[in-house]
Amino acid sequence: SALDEAHARGVFHRDIMPANIFKARTAGGEVIKLVDFGLAALRDADEKLTKLNMVMGTPHYMAPEAAEGGAATAAADVYSLAAVAFELHDAPSVMGILTAKVTEAAPRVSDVTVRPLPKALDAIFADALSRDLARRPKTASALMKRLRAVALRESAPPSLQVVKVRRNREARSTEPALPAVA
């Protein structure tokens, strides 16, 4: 919801990554907070001031169009959010990561996880991590709605834990990439 609110106000984060997402306790309960808008861009701002045509962000979570120096968009932020949930690119160099983003399709969740997950996640992440912007969910909330629907349909607990994986499929971790989303 924080990402959707920023987008509604014409602000694109450009650096969605695990270190910028926190679970916080508030008087109303636990909430997920999105922080560090240091690389943020404004939709209608002068490109010279915001450097929209430069590669900015953390390569592991960057959308393919951002890796090619494209303008900041909501679609790029949604891609980055999906990449946080599904750690997909691991290469020996930054250029290797960026090259993989613009030349390779994201792997299927079912092919790289250490334990079985619902097959429906393949389609959700294929869309969210697609180089084709038209396939991506239009908002972060739309992505989360699809993930929650799978969790409910599979009689899973009300949160999803996404497994962090590495491209070479040898080094795997079962640590969640994000705190569980309730």
mmCIF file of C-alpha atoms in Angstrom:
data_model
loop_
_atom_site.group_PDB
_atom_site.id
_atom_site.type_symbol
_atom_site.label_atom_id
_atom_site.label_comp_id
_atom_site.label_asym_id
_atom_site.label_seq_id
_atom_site.Cartn_x
_atom_site.Cartn_y
_atom_site.Cartn_z
ATOM 1 C CA SER A 1 0.000 0.000 0.000
ATOM 2 C CA ALA A 2 2.930 2.369 0.638
ATOM 3 C CA LEU A 3 4.214 1.758 -2.870
ATOM 4 C CA ASP A 4 0.766 2.311 -4.370
ATOM 5 C CA GLU A 5 0.419 5.542 -2.375
ATOM 6 C CA ALA A 6 3.795 6.789 -3.608
ATOM 7 C CA HIS A 7 2.837 5.968 -7.209
ATOM 8 C CA ALA A 8 -0.514 7.732 -6.834
ATOM 9 C CA ARG A 9 1.439 10.838 -5.834
ATOM 10 C CA GLY A 10 3.771 10.510 -8.825
ATOM 11 C CA VAL A 11 6.768 9.193 -6.855
ATOM 12 C CA PHE A 12 8.740 6.178 -8.057
ATOM 13 C CA HIS A 13 10.993 4.548 -5.451
ATOM 14 C CA ARG A 14 13.664 3.078 -7.806
ATOM 15 C CA ASP A 15 15.393 1.067 -5.058
ATOM 16 C CA ILE A 16 12.980 -1.534 -3.706
ATOM 17 C CA MET A 17 15.114 -4.123 -1.900
ATOM 18 C CA PRO A 18 14.913 -6.088 1.369
ATOM 19 C CA ALA A 19 16.939 -3.485 3.294
ATOM 20 C CA ASN A 20 14.274 -0.874 2.462
ATOM 21 C CA ILE A 21 11.305 -2.939 3.697
ATOM 22 C CA PHE A 22 10.657 -3.249 7.430
ATOM 23 C CA LYS A 23 8.060 -4.805 9.677
ATOM 24 C CA ALA A 24 7.135 -2.300 12.387
ATOM 25 C CA ARG A 25 4.898 -2.459 15.421
ATOM 26 C CA THR A 26 2.411 0.373 15.696
ATOM 27 C CA ALA A 27 -0.509 1.099 18.000
ATOM 28 C CA GLY A 28 -2.722 -0.524 15.359
ATOM 29 C CA GLY A 29 -0.588 -3.681 15.060
ATOM 30 C CA GLU A 30 2.233 -4.737 12.776
ATOM 31 C CA VAL A 31 2.700 -2.975 9.455
ATOM 32 C CA ILE A 32 5.188 -3.194 6.614
ATOM 33 C CA LYS A 33 7.087 0.056 6.034
ATOM 34 C CA LEU A 34 8.843 1.133 2.855
ATOM 35 C CA VAL A 35 11.837 3.373 3.563
ATOM 36 C CA ASP A 36 14.736 5.143 1.845
ATOM 37 C CA PHE A 37 13.341 7.206 -0.980
ATOM 38 C CA GLY A 38 16.855 8.578 -1.634
ATOM 39 C CA LEU A 39 16.792 7.488 -5.308
ATOM 40 C CA ALA A 40 13.125 8.330 -5.816
ATOM 41 C CA ALA A 41 12.010 10.097 -8.971
ATOM 42 C CA LEU A 42 8.988 12.295 -9.556
ATOM 43 C CA ARG A 43 6.766 11.541 -12.535
ATOM 44 C CA ASP A 44 6.708 15.108 -13.826
ATOM 45 C CA ALA A 45 10.138 16.292 -12.686
ATOM 46 C CA ASP A 46 12.911 17.627 -14.865
ATOM 47 C CA GLU A 47 14.989 14.616 -15.986
ATOM 48 C CA LYS A 48 18.238 16.512 -15.418
ATOM 49 C CA LEU A 49 17.370 16.901 -11.745
ATOM 50 C CA THR A 50 16.185 13.344 -11.147
ATOM 51 C CA LYS A 51 18.529 11.537 -13.553
ATOM 52 C CA LEU A 52 15.726 9.401 -14.993
ATOM 53 C CA ASN A 53 17.871 8.145 -17.870
ATOM 54 C CA MET A 54 20.654 6.797 -15.665
ATOM 55 C CA VAL A 55 20.883 3.310 -14.235
ATOM 56 C CA MET A 56 19.901 3.761 -10.596
ATOM 57 C CA GLY A 57 19.001 1.218 -7.954
ATOM 58 C CA THR A 58 20.232 -2.111 -6.667
ATOM 59 C CA PRO A 59 20.985 -4.450 -9.605
ATOM 60 C CA HIS A 60 19.547 -7.619 -8.023
ATOM 61 C CA TYR A 61 16.091 -6.040 -7.766
ATOM 62 C CA MET A 62 16.137 -3.704 -10.760
ATOM 63 C CA ALA A 63 13.598 -4.077 -13.575
ATOM 64 C CA PRO A 64 15.023 -4.852 -17.034
ATOM 65 C CA GLU A 65 13.982 -1.473 -18.427
ATOM 66 C CA ALA A 66 15.682 0.253 -15.478
ATOM 67 C CA ALA A 67 18.824 -1.809 -16.147
ATOM 68 C CA GLU A 68 18.810 -0.335 -19.659
ATOM 69 C CA GLY A 69 18.554 3.214 -18.284
ATOM 70 C CA GLY A 70 14.812 3.626 -18.897
ATOM 71 C CA ALA A 71 12.619 6.122 -17.104
ATOM 72 C CA ALA A 72 11.332 5.397 -13.607
ATOM 73 C CA THR A 73 7.829 3.893 -13.601
ATOM 74 C CA ALA A 74 5.382 2.162 -11.304
ATOM 75 C CA ALA A 75 5.872 -1.013 -13.385
ATOM 76 C CA ALA A 76 9.591 -0.998 -12.569
ATOM 77 C CA ASP A 77 8.855 -0.679 -8.846
ATOM 78 C CA VAL A 78 6.336 -3.566 -9.017
ATOM 79 C CA TYR A 79 8.969 -5.698 -10.768
ATOM 80 C CA SER A 80 11.435 -4.853 -7.986
ATOM 81 C CA LEU A 81 8.902 -5.814 -5.321
ATOM 82 C CA ALA A 82 8.387 -9.191 -7.028
ATOM 83 C CA ALA A 83 12.169 -9.636 -7.317
ATOM 84 C CA VAL A 84 12.479 -9.085 -3.554
ATOM 85 C CA ALA A 85 9.894 -11.805 -2.952
ATOM 86 C CA PHE A 86 11.648 -14.102 -5.435
ATOM 87 C CA GLU A 87 15.409 -13.546 -5.391
ATOM 88 C CA LEU A 88 16.165 -14.482 -8.985
ATOM 89 C CA HIS A 89 19.430 -13.097 -10.266
ATOM 90 C CA ASP A 90 22.822 -14.077 -8.961
ATOM 91 C CA ALA A 91 25.835 -13.410 -11.124
ATOM 92 C CA PRO A 92 29.508 -12.791 -10.344
ATOM 93 C CA SER A 93 29.320 -9.127 -11.371
ATOM 94 C CA VAL A 94 26.924 -6.203 -11.561
ATOM 95 C CA MET A 95 27.129 -6.300 -15.357
ATOM 96 C CA GLY A 96 26.276 -10.001 -15.275
ATOM 97 C CA ILE A 97 23.171 -9.275 -13.206
ATOM 98 C CA LEU A 98 22.057 -6.443 -15.467
ATOM 99 C CA THR A 99 22.712 -8.500 -18.596
ATOM 100 C CA ALA A 100 20.662 -11.405 -17.224
ATOM 101 C CA LYS A 101 17.769 -9.055 -16.514
ATOM 102 C CA VAL A 102 17.574 -7.790 -20.076
ATOM 103 C CA THR A 103 18.349 -11.047 -21.898
ATOM 104 C CA GLU A 104 16.864 -13.897 -19.850
ATOM 105 C CA ALA A 105 13.399 -14.739 -18.616
ATOM 106 C CA ALA A 106 13.079 -15.178 -14.880
ATOM 107 C CA PRO A 107 13.204 -18.817 -13.776
ATOM 108 C CA ARG A 108 9.966 -20.480 -12.695
ATOM 109 C CA VAL A 109 9.383 -20.594 -8.950
ATOM 110 C CA SER A 110 8.598 -24.309 -9.134
ATOM 111 C CA ASP A 111 11.960 -25.037 -10.778
ATOM 112 C CA VAL A 112 14.163 -23.386 -8.174
ATOM 113 C CA THR A 113 12.553 -23.811 -4.767
ATOM 114 C CA VAL A 114 13.760 -26.306 -2.203
ATOM 115 C CA ARG A 115 10.237 -27.336 -1.244
ATOM 116 C CA PRO A 116 7.050 -27.650 -3.267
ATOM 117 C CA LEU A 117 5.033 -24.470 -3.647
ATOM 118 C CA PRO A 118 1.673 -23.956 -5.379
ATOM 119 C CA LYS A 119 2.058 -24.090 -9.186
ATOM 120 C CA ALA A 120 -0.071 -20.911 -9.396
ATOM 121 C CA LEU A 121 2.971 -18.983 -8.164
ATOM 122 C CA ASP A 122 4.718 -19.710 -11.476
ATOM 123 C CA ALA A 123 2.176 -17.613 -13.388
ATOM 124 C CA ILE A 124 2.100 -14.835 -10.802
ATOM 125 C CA PHE A 125 5.875 -14.390 -10.792
ATOM 126 C CA ALA A 126 6.151 -14.901 -14.565
ATOM 127 C CA ASP A 127 3.820 -11.927 -14.976
ATOM 128 C CA ALA A 128 5.365 -9.765 -12.248
ATOM 129 C CA LEU A 129 8.919 -10.406 -13.478
ATOM 130 C CA SER A 130 8.153 -10.183 -17.176
ATOM 131 C CA ARG A 131 10.157 -7.883 -19.427
ATOM 132 C CA ASP A 132 6.787 -7.162 -21.086
ATOM 133 C CA LEU A 133 5.363 -4.283 -19.027
ATOM 134 C CA ALA A 134 1.819 -5.084 -20.161
ATOM 135 C CA ARG A 135 1.997 -8.426 -18.311
ATOM 136 C CA ARG A 136 3.017 -6.953 -14.965
ATOM 137 C CA PRO A 137 0.412 -6.198 -12.302
ATOM 138 C CA LYS A 138 -0.476 -2.502 -12.510
ATOM 139 C CA THR A 139 -0.001 -1.960 -8.766
ATOM 140 C CA ALA A 140 1.780 -3.539 -5.823
ATOM 141 C CA SER A 141 -1.648 -4.206 -4.303
ATOM 142 C CA ALA A 142 -2.680 -6.172 -7.398
ATOM 143 C CA LEU A 143 0.421 -8.360 -7.012
ATOM 144 C CA MET A 144 -0.281 -8.912 -3.312
ATOM 145 C CA LYS A 145 -3.943 -9.720 -4.050
ATOM 146 C CA ARG A 146 -2.874 -12.514 -6.420
ATOM 147 C CA LEU A 147 -0.398 -13.894 -3.868
ATOM 148 C CA ARG A 148 -3.013 -13.831 -1.096
ATOM 149 C CA ALA A 149 -5.527 -15.615 -3.341
ATOM 150 C CA VAL A 150 -3.065 -18.489 -3.788
ATOM 151 C CA ALA A 151 -2.452 -18.633 -0.049
ATOM 152 C CA LEU A 152 -6.194 -18.854 0.640
ATOM 153 C CA ARG A 153 -6.839 -21.338 -2.170
ATOM 154 C CA GLU A 154 -4.062 -23.626 -0.963
ATOM 155 C CA SER A 155 -5.343 -23.483 2.635
ATOM 156 C CA ALA A 156 -2.010 -22.003 3.622
ATOM 157 C CA PRO A 157 -1.589 -19.879 6.710
ATOM 158 C CA PRO A 158 -2.467 -16.215 6.074
ATOM 159 C CA SER A 159 1.114 -15.437 5.092
ATOM 160 C CA LEU A 160 3.438 -16.594 2.347
ATOM 161 C CA GLN A 161 7.092 -17.334 2.908
ATOM 162 C CA VAL A 162 9.080 -17.034 -0.296
ATOM 163 C CA VAL A 163 12.326 -18.956 -0.495
ATOM 164 C CA LYS A 164 15.514 -17.089 -1.386
ATOM 165 C CA VAL A 165 17.289 -18.888 -4.205
ATOM 166 C CA ARG A 166 20.439 -18.478 -6.270
ATOM 167 C CA ARG A 167 20.675 -18.785 -10.039
ATOM 168 C CA ASN A 168 23.131 -21.691 -9.890
ATOM 169 C CA ARG A 169 20.638 -23.632 -7.765
ATOM 170 C CA GLU A 170 23.438 -24.970 -5.566
ATOM 171 C CA ALA A 171 23.450 -22.414 -2.753
ATOM 172 C CA ARG A 172 19.932 -22.176 -1.378
ATOM 173 C CA SER A 173 18.559 -20.561 1.704
ATOM 174 C CA THR A 174 15.194 -21.019 3.339
ATOM 175 C CA GLU A 175 15.359 -17.604 4.930
ATOM 176 C CA PRO A 176 12.421 -15.458 3.846
ATOM 177 C CA ALA A 177 13.343 -12.590 1.539
ATOM 178 C CA LEU A 178 10.730 -10.450 3.306
ATOM 179 C CA PRO A 179 8.943 -10.639 6.620
ATOM 180 C CA ALA A 180 5.723 -12.632 6.260
ATOM 181 C CA VAL A 181 2.844 -10.588 4.827
ATOM 182 C CA ALA A 182 -0.281 -10.959 6.916
#
